[in-house]
XYZ file of C-alpha atoms in Angstrom:
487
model
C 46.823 13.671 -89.930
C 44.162 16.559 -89.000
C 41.807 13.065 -87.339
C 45.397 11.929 -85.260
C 45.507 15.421 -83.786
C 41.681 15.275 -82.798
C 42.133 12.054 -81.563
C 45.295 12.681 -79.320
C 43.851 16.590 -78.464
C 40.945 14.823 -76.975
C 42.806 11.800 -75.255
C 44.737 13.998 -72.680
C 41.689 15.822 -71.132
C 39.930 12.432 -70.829
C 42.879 10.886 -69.591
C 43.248 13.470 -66.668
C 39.611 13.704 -65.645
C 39.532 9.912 -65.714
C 42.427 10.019 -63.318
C 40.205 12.522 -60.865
C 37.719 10.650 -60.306
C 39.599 7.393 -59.606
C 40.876 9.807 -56.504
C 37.836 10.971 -55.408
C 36.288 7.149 -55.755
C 39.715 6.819 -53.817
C 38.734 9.115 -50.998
C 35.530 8.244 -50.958
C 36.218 4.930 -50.036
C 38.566 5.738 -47.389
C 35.814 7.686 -46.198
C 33.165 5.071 -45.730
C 35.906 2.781 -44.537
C 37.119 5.328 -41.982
C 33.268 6.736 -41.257
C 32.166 2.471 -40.960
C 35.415 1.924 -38.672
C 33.734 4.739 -36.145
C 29.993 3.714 -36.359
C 31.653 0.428 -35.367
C 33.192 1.917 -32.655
C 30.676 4.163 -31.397
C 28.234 1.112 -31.332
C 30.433 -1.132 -29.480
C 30.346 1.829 -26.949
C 27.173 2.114 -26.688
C 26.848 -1.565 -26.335
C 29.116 -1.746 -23.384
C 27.557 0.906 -21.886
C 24.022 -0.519 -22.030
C 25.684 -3.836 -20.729
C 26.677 -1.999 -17.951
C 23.079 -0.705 -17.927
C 21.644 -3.930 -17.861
C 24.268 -4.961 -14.742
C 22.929 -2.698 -12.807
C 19.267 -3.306 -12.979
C 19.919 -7.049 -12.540
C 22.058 -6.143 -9.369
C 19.733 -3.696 -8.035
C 16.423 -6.009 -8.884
C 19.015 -8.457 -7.052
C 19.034 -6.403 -3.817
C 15.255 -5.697 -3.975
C 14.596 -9.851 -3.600
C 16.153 -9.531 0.215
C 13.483 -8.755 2.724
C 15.134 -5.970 4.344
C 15.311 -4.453 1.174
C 12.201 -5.306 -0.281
C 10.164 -3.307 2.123
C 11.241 -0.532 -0.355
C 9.310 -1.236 -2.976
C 5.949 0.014 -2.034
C 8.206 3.388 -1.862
C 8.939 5.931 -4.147
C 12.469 7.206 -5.182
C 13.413 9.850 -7.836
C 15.937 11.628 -8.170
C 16.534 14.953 -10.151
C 17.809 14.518 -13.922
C 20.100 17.276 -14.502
C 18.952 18.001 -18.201
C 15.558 19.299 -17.299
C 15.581 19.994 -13.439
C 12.739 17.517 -12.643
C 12.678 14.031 -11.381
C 13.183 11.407 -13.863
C 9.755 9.672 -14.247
C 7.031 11.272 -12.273
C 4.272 9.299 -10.659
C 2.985 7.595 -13.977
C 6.130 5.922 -14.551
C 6.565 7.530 -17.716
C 9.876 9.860 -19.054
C 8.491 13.346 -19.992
C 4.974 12.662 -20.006
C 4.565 16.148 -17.964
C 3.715 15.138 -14.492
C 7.267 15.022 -12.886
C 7.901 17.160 -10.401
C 10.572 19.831 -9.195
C 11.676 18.739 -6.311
C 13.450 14.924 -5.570
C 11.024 12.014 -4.275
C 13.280 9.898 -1.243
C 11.000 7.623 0.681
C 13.877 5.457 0.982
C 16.918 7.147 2.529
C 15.715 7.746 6.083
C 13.269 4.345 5.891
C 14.383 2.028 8.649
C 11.208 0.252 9.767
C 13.454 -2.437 11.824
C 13.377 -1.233 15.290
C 9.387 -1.245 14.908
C 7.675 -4.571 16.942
C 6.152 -6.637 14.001
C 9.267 -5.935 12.316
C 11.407 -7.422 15.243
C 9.617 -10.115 15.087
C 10.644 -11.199 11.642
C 14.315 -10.439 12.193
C 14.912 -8.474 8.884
C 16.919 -5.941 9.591
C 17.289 -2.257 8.064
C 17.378 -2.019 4.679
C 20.461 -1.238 3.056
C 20.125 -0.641 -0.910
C 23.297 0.345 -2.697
C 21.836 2.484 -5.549
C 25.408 3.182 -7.435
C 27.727 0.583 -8.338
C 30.447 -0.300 -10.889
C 31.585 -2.785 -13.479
C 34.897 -2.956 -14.601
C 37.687 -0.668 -14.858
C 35.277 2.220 -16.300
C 31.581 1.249 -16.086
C 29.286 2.968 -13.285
C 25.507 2.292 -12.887
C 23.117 4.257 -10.780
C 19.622 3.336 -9.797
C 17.699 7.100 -10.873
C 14.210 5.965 -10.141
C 11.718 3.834 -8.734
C 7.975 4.249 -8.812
C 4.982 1.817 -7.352
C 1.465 2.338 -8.711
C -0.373 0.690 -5.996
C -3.574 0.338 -8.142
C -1.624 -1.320 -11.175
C 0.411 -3.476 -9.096
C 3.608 -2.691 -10.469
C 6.806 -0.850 -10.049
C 9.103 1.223 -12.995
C 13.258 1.137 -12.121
C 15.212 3.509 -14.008
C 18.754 3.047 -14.507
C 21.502 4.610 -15.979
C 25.022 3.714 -16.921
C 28.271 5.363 -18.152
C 31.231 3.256 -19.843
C 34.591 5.493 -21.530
C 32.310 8.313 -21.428
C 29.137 7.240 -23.256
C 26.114 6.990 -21.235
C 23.184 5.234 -21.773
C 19.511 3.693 -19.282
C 16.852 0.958 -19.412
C 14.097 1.230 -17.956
C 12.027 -1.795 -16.491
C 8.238 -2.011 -15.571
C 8.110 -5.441 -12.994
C 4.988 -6.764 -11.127
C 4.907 -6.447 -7.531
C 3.078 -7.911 -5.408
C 3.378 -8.158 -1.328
C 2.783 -11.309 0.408
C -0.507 -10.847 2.185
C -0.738 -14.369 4.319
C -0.086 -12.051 7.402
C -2.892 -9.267 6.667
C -3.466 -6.935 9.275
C -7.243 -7.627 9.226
C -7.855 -6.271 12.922
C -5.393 -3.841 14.276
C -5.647 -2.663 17.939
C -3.691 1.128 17.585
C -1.756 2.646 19.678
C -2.044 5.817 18.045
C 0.589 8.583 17.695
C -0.770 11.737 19.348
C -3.513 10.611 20.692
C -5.274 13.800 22.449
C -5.217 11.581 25.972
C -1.361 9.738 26.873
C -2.825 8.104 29.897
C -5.180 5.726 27.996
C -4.384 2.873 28.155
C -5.042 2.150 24.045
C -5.194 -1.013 21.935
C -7.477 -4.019 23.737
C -9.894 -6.461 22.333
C -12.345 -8.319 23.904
C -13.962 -10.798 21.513
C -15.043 -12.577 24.034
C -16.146 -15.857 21.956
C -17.315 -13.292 19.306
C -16.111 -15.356 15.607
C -13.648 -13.380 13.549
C -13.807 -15.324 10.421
C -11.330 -15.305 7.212
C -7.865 -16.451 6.971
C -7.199 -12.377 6.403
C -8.532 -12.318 9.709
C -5.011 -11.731 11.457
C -5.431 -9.689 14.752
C -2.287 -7.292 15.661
C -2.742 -6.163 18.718
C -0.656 -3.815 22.051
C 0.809 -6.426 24.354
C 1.237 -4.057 27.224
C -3.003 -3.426 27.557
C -3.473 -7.251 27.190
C -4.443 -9.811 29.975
C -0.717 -10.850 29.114
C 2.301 -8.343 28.748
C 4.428 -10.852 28.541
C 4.091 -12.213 25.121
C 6.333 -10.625 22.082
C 5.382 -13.425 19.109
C 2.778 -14.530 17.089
C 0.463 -17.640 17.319
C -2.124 -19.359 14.420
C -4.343 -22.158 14.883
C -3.448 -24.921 16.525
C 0.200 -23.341 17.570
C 1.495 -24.461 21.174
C 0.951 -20.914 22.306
C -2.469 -20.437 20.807
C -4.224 -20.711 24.044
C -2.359 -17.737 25.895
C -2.662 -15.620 23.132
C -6.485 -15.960 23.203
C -6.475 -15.295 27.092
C -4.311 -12.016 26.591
C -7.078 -10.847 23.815
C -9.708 -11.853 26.345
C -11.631 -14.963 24.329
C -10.373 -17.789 26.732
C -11.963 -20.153 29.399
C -11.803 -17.306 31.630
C -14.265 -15.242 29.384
C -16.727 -18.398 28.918
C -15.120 -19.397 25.591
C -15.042 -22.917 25.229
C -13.365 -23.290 21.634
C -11.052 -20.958 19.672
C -13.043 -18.720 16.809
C -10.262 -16.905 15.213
C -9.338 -18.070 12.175
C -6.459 -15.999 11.869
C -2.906 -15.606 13.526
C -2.724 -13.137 16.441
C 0.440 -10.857 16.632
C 1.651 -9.399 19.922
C 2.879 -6.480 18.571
C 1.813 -2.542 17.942
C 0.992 -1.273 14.723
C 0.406 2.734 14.067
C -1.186 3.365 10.842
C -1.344 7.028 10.375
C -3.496 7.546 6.600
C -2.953 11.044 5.688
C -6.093 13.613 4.763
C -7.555 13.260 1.207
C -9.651 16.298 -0.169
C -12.219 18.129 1.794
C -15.608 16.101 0.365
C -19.352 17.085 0.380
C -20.771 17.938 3.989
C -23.683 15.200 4.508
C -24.203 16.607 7.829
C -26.015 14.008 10.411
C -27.028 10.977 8.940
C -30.090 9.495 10.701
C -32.337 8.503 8.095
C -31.857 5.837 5.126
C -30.086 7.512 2.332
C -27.379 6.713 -0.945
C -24.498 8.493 -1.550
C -22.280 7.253 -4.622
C -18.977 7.055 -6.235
C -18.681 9.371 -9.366
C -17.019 8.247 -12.566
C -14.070 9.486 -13.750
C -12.735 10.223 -10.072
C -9.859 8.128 -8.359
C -12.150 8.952 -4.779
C -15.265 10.511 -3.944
C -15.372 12.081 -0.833
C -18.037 13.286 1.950
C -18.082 14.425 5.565
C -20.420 13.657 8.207
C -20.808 14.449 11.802
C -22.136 11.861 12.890
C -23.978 8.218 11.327
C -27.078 7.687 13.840
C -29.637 5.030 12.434
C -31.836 2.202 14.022
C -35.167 0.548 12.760
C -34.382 -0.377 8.942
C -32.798 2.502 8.300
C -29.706 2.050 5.714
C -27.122 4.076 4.560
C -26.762 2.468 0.795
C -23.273 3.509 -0.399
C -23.195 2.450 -4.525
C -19.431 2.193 -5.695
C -20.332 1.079 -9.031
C -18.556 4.141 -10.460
C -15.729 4.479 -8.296
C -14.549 4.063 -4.546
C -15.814 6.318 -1.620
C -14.220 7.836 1.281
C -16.583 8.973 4.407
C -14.636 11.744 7.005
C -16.645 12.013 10.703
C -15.731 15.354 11.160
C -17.010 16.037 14.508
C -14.066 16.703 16.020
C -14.873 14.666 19.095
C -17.911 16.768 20.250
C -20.254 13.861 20.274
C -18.194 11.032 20.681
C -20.722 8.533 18.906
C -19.328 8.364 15.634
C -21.407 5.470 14.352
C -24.720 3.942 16.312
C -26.481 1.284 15.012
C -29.647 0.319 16.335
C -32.298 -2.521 15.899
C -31.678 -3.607 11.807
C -29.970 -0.737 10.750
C -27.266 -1.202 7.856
C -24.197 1.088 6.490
C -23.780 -1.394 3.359
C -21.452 -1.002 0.164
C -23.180 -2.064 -3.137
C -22.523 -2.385 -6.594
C -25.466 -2.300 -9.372
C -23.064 -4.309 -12.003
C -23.481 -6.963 -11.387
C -19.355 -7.322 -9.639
C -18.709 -7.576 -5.939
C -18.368 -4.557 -3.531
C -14.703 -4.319 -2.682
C -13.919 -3.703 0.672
C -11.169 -0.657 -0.133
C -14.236 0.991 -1.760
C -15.574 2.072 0.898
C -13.423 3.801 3.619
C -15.269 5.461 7.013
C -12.208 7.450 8.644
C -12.502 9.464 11.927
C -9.651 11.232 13.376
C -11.054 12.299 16.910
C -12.914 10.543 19.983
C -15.730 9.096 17.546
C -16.590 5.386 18.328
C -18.835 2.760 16.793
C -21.916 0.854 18.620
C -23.454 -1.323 16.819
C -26.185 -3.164 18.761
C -29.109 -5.547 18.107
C -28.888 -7.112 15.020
C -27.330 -4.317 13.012
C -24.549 -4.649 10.328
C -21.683 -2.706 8.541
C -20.618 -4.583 5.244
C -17.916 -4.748 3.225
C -16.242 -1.451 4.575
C -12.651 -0.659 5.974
C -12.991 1.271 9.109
C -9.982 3.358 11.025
C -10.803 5.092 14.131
C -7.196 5.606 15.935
C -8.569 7.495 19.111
C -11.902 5.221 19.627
C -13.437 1.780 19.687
C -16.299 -0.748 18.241
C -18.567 -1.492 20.796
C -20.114 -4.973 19.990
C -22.964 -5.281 21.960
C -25.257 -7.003 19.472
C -27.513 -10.241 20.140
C -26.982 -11.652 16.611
C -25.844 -11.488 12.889
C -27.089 -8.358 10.951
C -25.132 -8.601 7.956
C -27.230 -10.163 4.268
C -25.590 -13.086 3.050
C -26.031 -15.226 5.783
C -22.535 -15.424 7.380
C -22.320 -14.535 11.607
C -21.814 -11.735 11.251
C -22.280 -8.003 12.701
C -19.245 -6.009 10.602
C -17.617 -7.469 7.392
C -14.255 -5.583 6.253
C -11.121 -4.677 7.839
C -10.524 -2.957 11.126
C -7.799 -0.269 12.624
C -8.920 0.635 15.546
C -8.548 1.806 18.934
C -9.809 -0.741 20.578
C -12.761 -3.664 20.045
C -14.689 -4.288 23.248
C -17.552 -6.821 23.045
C -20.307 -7.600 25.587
C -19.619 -10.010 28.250
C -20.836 -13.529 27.826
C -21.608 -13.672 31.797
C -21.679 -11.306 34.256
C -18.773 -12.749 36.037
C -16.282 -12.584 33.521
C -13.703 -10.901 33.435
C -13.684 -6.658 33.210
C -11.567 -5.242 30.499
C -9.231 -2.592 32.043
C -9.423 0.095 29.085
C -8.741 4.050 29.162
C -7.507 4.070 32.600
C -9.066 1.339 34.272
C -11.561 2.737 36.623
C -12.485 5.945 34.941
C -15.103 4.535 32.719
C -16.696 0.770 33.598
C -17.433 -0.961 30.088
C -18.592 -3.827 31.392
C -21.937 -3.326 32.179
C -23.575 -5.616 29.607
C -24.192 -9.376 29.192
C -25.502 -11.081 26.047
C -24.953 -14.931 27.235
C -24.371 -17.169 24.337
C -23.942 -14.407 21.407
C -20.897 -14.918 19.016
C -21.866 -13.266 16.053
C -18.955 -11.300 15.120
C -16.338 -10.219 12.530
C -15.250 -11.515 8.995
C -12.600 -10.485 6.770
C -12.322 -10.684 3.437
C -9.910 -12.855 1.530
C -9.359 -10.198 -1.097
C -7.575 -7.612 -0.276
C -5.920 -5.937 -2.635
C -8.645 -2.607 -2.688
C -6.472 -2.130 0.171
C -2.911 -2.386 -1.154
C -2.345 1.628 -1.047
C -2.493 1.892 2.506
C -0.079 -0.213 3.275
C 2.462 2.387 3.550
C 1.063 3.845 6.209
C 0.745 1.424 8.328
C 4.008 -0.192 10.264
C 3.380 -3.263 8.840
C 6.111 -5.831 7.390
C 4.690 -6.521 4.099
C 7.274 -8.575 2.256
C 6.854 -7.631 -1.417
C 7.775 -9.918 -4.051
C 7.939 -8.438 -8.022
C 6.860 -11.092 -10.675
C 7.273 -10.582 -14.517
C 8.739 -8.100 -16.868
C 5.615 -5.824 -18.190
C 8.370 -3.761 -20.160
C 12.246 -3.271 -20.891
C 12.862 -0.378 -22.620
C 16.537 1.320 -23.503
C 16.777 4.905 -22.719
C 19.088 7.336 -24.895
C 20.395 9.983 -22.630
């Protein structure tokens, strides 16, 4: 009897705490049922929302393909993200990596490059991006950011999407990549504030001179031509070819018995206008051989220099081994002879490994009255000159340049003008800064056509195309990176 009472004393408390936990494994599992049901939930929110995400990059990268619109995308744009009161990615491309700034990048908004010549000629039209769009009954996208690294040859889009209130971004790196069959290899400038309006700016005079390279495209100012009239383009072999060499002065007229441009040449103005990089290391005058170099570690190295005066063998050796090199004539216009070459003398970029000099690794900039005469058999190679308020004078008697090419200058030119000697003494004058004020053609080498040559790469020189009215028609390639962005 006393082992029944144990038995059934002991039976009740077990029974009951046997019954708890059944209802807390009870609640418990409506729990995890109820806390699964809204992970489920929340994820096929956030899935919509990144579908929406991933909308709106396709439809933006969609836009970007259209030539008006793909002038853009050597452009930055980034807007302000609210949670930390800087732009979203900064010039590295990167979310918080530090270097974004305070204040919104827009070189987009007010960009309408269509009522510029060269664009006129290809009929694009302005750009119009839509950069907010929406999906549904409740999805919105907005395109944040867009940044171009010149250098790396790609482009980062940002963009972010909302769907029943969650929000979510991807972010895409792309290749891009402009279509450089249409180089401006030679541009003629008319130049925005130029110190003198009543020069009459932007002529060239080959003359029979050879401008080599398929880069070789010359863009020049139809109203100081030998022919106003034209408004188009021609290439080799075109049914217009022939007037467009008269109106640059390298026709029958000049003595010039066969065409030697190897390019296109585009009746229409360009105005490059490259904005001022640091203040660099005063050379002073240069008039005797000497190297300056490139210094690791530095995205530009920069020096000034009144003035470049050498003749004999005299060279100015400039090594970019280590890194790319910028040269400022800062003269301000007092002498007005930029560059002279004389004799053999040589301004030549090199490289000591073992790689070719790149032609955007060496840039000689003057922003005054500072020309360039280079006469004899003198050379400047593999070097991208821009001299907005002066010319090249071309008066030599035959190629300078090593490598055996015929050639006097190798790189790319924005200039003023390009004025050449005359093949005969009754050829025509070139009517340049005002005609009569100043008679340029006073010499005659009969027979010379060593000349000009432009690179077929390039790309050194990608960076400045912004600054240059130019319609480069970018093109972006492969996905580098797709990344999803928690906001």
């Amino acid at each position: 009897m006393n082992s029944e009472r144990q038995e059934q004393g002991f039976a009740l408390p077990l029974a009951l705490g046997l019954g708890f936990v059944m209802v807390i494994l009870g609640l418990s599992t409506i729990m995890v049922a109820q806390s699964d049901r809204i992970s489920s939930f929340n994820r096929k929110e956030a899935g919509a929302s990144l579908a929406v995400a991933e909308g709106g990059m396709a439809r933006s990268l969609a836009q970007l393909t259209a030539p008006n619109n793909a002038v853009l995308l050597n452009r930055n744009y980034d807007t302000i993200n609210p949670k930390t009161g800087k732009t979203y990615l900064g010039p590295d491309g990167n979310f918080n990596s530090g270097d974004e700034e305070a204040s919104a990048i827009d070189e987009w908004t007010s960009y309408d490059p269509s009522h510029q010549p060269c664009y006129q000629q290809k009929g694009w039209g302005s750009p119009n991006l839509a950069t907010t769009g929406s999906m549904g009954n409740t999805g919105t996208y907005t395109l944040r950011a867009y940044r171009f690294n010149p250098f790396e040859q790609k482009g980062t889009l940002f963009v972010e999407a909302s769907k029943d209130g969650k929000t979510t971004g991807v972010l895409i790196t792309i290749s891009v990549r402009p279509d450089l069959a249409d180089f401006p290899g030679v541009v003629l400038i008319e130049p925005t504030g130029n110190p003198d309006s009543t020069h009459a700016t932007g002529v060239l005079a080959l003359r029979g001179r050879e401008l080599q390279g398929s880069k070789g495209n010359i863009y020049y100012r139809p109203s100081s031509s030998a022919d106003p009239s034209l408004a188009e383009s021609a290439g080799p072999g075109d049914a217009e070819r022939g007037s467009y060499l008269n109106a640059i002065w390298s026709s029958s007229l000049d003595g010039v018995s066969a065409d030697t441009v190897q390019g296109k040449i585009f009746a229409c103005t360009l105005r490059p206008n490259i904005p001022m990089g640091e203040v660099g290391t005063d050379l002073g005058t240069i008039d005797d051989s000497t190297t300056i170099a490139g210094v690791a570690g530095k995205n530009r190295t920069y020096f000034t220099v009144d003035q470049i005066d050498l003749d004999g063998t005299e060279v100015l050796a400039v090594d970019t081994t280590h890194g790319p090199v910028q040269i400022e004539i800062t003269n301000a216009g007092v002498h007005e002879h930029g560059i002279t070459l004389r004799e053999t003398a040589k301004i030549i970029n090199v490289r000591s490994d073992g790689q070719p000099p790149r032609v955007g690794d060496l840039r000689i900039i003057a922003r005054q009255n500072d020309r360039v005469t280079l006469r004899d058999q003198t050379c400047i190679q593999n070097a991208f000159l821009w001299f907005p308020f002066d010319e090249l004078r071309l008066l030599t008697t035959g190629p300078g340049c090593p490598g055996g090419q015929n050639t006097n200058f190798e790189g790319v030119l924005w200039m003023e003008a390009i004025l050449s000697s005359k093949n005969e003494a009754s050829h025509r004058n070139v009517e340049y800064l005002g005609g009569s004020e100043e008679n340029y053609d006073t010499e005659t080498k009969s027979g010379t056509n060593s000349g000009i040559s432009v690179p077929e790469d390039i790309t050194s020189l990608l960076d400045l195309l912004q600054h240059i009215d130019w319609p480069a028609r970018y093109r972006f390639g492969g996905v580098l990176q797709w990344k999803r962005v928690r906001l």
